[in-house]
PDB file of N, CA and C in Angstrom:
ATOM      1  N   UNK A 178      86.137 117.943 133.597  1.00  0.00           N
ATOM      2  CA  UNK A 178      87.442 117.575 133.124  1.00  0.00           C
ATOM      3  C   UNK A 178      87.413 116.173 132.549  1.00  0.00           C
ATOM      4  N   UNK A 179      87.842 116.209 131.045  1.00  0.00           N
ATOM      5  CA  UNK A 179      87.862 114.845 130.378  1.00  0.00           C
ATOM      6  C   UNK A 179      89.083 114.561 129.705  1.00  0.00           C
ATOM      7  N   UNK A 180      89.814 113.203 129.512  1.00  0.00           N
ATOM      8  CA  UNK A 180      90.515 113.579 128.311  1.00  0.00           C
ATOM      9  C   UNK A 180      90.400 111.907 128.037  1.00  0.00           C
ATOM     10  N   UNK A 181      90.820 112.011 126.700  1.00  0.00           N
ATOM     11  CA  UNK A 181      90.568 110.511 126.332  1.00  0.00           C
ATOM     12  C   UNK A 181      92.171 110.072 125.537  1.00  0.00           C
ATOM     13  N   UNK A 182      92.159 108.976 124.992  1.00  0.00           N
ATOM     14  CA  UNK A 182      93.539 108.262 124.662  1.00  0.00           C
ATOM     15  C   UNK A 182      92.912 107.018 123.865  1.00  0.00           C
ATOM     16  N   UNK A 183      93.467 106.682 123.062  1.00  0.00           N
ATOM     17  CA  UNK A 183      93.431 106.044 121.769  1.00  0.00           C
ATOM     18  C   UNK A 183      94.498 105.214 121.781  1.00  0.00           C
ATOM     19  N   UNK A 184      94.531 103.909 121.803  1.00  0.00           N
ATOM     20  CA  UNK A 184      95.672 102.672 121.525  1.00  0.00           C
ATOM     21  C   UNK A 184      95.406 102.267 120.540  1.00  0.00           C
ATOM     22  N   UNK A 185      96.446 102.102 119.184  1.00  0.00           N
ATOM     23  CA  UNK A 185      96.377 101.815 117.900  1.00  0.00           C
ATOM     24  C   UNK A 185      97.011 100.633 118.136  1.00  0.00           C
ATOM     25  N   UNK A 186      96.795  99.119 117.454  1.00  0.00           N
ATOM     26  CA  UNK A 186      97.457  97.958 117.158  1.00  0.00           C
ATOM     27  C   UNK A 186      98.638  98.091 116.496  1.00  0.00           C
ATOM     28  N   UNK A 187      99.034  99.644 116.189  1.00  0.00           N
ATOM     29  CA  UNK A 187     100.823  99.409 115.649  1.00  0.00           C
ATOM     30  C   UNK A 187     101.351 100.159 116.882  1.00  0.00           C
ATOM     31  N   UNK A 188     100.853 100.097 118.062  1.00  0.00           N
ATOM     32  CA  UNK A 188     101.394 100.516 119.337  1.00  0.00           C
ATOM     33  C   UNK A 188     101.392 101.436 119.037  1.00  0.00           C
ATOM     34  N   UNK A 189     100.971 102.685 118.416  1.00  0.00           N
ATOM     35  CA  UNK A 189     100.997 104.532 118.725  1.00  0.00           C
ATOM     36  C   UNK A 189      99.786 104.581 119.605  1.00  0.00           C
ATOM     37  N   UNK A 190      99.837 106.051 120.266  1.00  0.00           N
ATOM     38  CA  UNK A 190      98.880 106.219 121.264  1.00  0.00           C
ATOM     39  C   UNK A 190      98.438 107.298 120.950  1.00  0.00           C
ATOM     40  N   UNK A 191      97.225 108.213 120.410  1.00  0.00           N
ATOM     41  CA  UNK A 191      96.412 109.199 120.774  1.00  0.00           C
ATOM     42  C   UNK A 191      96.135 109.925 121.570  1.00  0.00           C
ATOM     43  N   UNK A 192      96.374 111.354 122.032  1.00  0.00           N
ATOM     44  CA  UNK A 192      95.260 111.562 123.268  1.00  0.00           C
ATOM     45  C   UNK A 192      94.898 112.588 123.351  1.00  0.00           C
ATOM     46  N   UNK A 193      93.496 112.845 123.894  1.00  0.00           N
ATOM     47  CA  UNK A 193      93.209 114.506 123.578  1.00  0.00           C
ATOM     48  C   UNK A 193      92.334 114.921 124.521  1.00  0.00           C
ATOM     49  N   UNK A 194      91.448 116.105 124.907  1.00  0.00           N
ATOM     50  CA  UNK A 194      91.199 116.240 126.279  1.00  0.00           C
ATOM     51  C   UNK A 194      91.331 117.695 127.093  1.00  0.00           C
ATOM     52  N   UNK A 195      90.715 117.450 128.399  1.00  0.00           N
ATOM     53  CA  UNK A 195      91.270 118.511 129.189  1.00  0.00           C
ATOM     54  C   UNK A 195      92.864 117.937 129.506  1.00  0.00           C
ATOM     55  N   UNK A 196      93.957 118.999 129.805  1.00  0.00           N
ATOM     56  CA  UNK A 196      95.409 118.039 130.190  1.00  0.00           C
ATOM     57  C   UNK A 196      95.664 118.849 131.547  1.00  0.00           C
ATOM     58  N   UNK A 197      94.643 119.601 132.319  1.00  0.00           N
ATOM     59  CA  UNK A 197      95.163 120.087 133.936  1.00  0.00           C
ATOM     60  C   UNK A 197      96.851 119.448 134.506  1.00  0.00           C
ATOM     61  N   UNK A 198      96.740 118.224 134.445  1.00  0.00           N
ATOM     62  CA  UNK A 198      97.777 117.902 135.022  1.00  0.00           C
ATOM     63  C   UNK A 198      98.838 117.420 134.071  1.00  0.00           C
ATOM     64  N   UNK A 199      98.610 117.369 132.773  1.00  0.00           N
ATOM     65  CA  UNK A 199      99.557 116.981 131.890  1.00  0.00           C
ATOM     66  C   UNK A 199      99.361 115.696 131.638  1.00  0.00           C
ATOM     67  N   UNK A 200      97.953 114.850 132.030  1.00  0.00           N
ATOM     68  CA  UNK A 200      97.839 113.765 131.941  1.00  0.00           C
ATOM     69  C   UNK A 200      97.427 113.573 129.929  1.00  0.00           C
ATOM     70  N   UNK A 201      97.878 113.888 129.094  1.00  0.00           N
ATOM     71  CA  UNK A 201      97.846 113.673 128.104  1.00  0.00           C
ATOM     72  C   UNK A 201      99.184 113.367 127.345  1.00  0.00           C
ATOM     73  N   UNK A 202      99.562 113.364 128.089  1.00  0.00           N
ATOM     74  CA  UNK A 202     100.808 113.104 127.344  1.00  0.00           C
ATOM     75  C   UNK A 202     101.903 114.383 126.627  1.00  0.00           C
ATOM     76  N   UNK A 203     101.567 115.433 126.337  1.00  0.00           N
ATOM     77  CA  UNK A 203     101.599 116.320 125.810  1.00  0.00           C
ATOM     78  C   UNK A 203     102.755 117.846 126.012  1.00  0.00           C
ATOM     79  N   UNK A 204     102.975 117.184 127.295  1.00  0.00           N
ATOM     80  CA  UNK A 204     103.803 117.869 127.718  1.00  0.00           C
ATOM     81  C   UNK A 204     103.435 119.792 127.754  1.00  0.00           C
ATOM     82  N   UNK A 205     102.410 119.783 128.190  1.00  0.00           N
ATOM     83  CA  UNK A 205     101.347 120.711 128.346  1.00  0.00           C
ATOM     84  C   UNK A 205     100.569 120.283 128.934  1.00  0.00           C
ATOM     85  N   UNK A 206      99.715 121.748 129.747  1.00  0.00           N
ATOM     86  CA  UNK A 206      98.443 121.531 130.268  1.00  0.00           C
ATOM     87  C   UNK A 206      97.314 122.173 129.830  1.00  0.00           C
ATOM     88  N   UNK A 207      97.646 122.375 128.182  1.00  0.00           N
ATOM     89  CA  UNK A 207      96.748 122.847 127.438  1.00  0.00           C
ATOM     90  C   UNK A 207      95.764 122.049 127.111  1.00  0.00           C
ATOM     91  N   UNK A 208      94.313 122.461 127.055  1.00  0.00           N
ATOM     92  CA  UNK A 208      93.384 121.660 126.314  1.00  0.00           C
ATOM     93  C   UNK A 208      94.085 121.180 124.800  1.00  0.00           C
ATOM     94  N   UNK A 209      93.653 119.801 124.758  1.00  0.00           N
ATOM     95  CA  UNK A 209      94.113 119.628 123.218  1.00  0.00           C
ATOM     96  C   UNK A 209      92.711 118.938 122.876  1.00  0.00           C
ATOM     97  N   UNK A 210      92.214 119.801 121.941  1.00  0.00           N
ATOM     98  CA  UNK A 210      90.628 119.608 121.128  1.00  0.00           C
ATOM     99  C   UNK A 210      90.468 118.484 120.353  1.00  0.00           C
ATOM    100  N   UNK A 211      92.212 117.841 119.370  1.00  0.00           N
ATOM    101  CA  UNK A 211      91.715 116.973 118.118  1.00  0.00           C
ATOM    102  C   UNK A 211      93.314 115.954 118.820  1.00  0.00           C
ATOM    103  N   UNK A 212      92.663 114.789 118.480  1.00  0.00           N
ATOM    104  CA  UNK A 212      93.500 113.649 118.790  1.00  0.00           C
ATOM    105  C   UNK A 212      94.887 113.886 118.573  1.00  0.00           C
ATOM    106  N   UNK A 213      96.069 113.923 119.266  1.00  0.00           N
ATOM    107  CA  UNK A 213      97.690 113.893 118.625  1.00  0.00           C
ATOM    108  C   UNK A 213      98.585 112.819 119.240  1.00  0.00           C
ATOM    109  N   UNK A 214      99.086 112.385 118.287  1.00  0.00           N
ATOM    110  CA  UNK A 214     100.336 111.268 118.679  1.00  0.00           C
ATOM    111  C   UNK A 214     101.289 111.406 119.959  1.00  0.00           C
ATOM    112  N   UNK A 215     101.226 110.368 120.984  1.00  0.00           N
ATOM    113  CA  UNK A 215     102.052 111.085 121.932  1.00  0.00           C
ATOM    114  C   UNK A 215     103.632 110.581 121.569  1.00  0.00           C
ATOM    115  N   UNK A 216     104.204 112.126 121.569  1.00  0.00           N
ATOM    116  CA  UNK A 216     105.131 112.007 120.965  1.00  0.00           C
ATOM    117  C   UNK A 216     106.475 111.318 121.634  1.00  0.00           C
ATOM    118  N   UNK A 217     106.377 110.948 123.028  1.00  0.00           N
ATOM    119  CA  UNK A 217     106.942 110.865 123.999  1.00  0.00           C
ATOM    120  C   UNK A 217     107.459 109.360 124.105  1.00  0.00           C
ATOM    121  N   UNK A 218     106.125 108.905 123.273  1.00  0.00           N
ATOM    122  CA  UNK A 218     106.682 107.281 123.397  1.00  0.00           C
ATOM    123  C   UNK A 218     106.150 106.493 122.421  1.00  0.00           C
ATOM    124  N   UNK A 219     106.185 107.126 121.334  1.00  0.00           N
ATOM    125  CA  UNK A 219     105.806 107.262 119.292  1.00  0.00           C
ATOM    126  C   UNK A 219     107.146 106.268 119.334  1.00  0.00           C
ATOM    127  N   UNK A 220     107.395 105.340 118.530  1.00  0.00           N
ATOM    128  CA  UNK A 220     108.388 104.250 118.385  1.00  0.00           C
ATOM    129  C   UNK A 220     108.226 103.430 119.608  1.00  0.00           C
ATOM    130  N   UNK A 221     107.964 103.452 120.657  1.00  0.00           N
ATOM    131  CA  UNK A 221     107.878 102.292 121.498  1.00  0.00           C
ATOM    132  C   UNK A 221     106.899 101.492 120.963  1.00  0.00           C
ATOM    133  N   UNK A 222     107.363 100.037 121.681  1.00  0.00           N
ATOM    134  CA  UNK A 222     106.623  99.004 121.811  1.00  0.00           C
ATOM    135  C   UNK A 222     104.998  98.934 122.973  1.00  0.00           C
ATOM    136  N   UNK A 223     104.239  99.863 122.586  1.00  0.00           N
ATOM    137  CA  UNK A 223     103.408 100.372 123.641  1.00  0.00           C
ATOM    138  C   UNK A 223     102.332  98.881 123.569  1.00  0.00           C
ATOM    139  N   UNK A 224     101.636  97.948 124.574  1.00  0.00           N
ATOM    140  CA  UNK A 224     101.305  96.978 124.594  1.00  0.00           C
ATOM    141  C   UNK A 224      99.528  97.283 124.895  1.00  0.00           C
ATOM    142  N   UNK A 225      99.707  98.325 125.891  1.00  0.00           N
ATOM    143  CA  UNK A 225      98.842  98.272 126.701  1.00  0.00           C
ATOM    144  C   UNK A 225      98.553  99.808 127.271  1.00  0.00           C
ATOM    145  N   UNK A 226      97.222 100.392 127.396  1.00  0.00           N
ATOM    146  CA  UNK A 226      97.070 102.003 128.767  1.00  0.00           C
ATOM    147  C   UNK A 226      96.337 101.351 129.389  1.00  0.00           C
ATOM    148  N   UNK A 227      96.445 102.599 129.991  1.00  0.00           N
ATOM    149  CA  UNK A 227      95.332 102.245 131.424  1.00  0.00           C
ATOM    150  C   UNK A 227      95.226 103.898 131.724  1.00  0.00           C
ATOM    151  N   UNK A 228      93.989 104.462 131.955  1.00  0.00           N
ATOM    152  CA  UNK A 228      93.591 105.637 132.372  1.00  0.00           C
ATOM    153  C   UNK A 228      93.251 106.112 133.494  1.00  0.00           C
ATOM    154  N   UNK A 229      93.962 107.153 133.956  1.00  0.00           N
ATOM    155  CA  UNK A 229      92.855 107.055 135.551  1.00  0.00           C
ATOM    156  C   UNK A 229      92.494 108.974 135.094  1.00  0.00           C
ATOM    157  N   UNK A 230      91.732 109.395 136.710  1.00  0.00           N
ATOM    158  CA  UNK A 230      91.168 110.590 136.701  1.00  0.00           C
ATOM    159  C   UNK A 230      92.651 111.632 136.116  1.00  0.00           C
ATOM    160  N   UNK A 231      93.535 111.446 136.797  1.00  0.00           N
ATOM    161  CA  UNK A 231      94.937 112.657 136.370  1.00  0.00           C
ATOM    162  C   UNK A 231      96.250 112.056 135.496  1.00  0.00           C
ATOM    163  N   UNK A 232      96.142 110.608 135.212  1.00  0.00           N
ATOM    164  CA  UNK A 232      97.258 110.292 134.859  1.00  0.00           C
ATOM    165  C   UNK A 232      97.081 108.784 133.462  1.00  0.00           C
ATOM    166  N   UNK A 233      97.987 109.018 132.741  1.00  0.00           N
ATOM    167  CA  UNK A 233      97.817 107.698 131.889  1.00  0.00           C
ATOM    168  C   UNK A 233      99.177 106.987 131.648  1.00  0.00           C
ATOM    169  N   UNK A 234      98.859 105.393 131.884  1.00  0.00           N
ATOM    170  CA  UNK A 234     100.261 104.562 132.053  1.00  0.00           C
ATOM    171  C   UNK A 234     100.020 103.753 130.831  1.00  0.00           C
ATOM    172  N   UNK A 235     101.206 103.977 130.626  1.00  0.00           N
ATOM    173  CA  UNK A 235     101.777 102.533 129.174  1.00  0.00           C
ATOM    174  C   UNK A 235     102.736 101.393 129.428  1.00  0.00           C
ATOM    175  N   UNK A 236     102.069 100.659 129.279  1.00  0.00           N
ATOM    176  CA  UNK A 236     103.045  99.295 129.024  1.00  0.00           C
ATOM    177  C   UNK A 236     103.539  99.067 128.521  1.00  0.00           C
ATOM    178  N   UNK A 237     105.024  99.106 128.011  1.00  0.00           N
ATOM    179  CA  UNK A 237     105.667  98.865 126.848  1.00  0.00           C
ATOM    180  C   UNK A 237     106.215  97.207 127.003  1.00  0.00           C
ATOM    181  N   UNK A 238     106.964  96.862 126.015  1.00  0.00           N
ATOM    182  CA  UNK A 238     108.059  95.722 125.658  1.00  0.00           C
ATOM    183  C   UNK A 238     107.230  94.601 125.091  1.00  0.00           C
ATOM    184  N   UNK A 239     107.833  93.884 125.422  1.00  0.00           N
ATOM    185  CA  UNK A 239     107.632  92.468 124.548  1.00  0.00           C
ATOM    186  C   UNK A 239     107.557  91.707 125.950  1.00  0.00           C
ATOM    187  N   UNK A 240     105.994  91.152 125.512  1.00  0.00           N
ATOM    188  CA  UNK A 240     105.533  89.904 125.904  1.00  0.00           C
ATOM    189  C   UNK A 240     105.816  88.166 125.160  1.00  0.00           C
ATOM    190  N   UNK A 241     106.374  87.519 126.236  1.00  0.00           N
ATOM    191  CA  UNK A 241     106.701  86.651 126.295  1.00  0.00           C
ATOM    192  C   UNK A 241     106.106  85.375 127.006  1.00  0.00           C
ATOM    193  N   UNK A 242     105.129  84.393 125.602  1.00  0.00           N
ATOM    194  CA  UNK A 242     104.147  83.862 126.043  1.00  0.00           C
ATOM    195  C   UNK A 242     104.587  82.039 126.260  1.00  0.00           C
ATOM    196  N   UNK A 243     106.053  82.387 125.996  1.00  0.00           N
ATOM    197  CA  UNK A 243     106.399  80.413 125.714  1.00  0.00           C
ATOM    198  C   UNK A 243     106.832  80.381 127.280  1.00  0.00           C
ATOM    199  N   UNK A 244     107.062  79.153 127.697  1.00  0.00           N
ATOM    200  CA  UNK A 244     107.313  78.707 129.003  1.00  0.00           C
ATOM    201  C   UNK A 244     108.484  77.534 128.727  1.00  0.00           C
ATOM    202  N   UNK A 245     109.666  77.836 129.276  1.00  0.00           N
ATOM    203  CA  UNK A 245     110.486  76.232 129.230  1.00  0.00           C
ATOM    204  C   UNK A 245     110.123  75.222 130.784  1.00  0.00           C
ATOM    205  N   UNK A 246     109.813  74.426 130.410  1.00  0.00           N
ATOM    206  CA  UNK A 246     109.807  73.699 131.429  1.00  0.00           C
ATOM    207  C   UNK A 246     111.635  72.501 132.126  1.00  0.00           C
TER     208      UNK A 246
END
């Protein structure tokens, strides 16, 4: 069981794979063979994934790097 995920610098996300648990995003637990946009959170501000064995998390929003002192 594999599936992989793709983070693009205009924040869209990729993912394709075995999806057993629906960890593709896909809203299925169909194998998906060729990379597809997850459609779920396509317009977010996606920053960041992180992958594990059954599940994949996104970071969305806006980072905020100034500090007032």
């Amino acid at each position: 069981n594999w599936y992989t995920d793709l983070y693009l610098d205009t924040g869209d996300v990729y993912s394709w794979g075995t999806s057993t648990y629906g960890q593709t995003g896909h809203n299925s637990a169909a194998y998906q063979p060729i990379p597809r946009i997850i459609d779920a959170i396509k317009g977010i501000n996606v920053r960041q994934i992180s992958c594990g064995q059954n599940h994949t998390l996104a970071l969305t929003g806006t980072f905020n790097t100034k500090t007032k002192i």
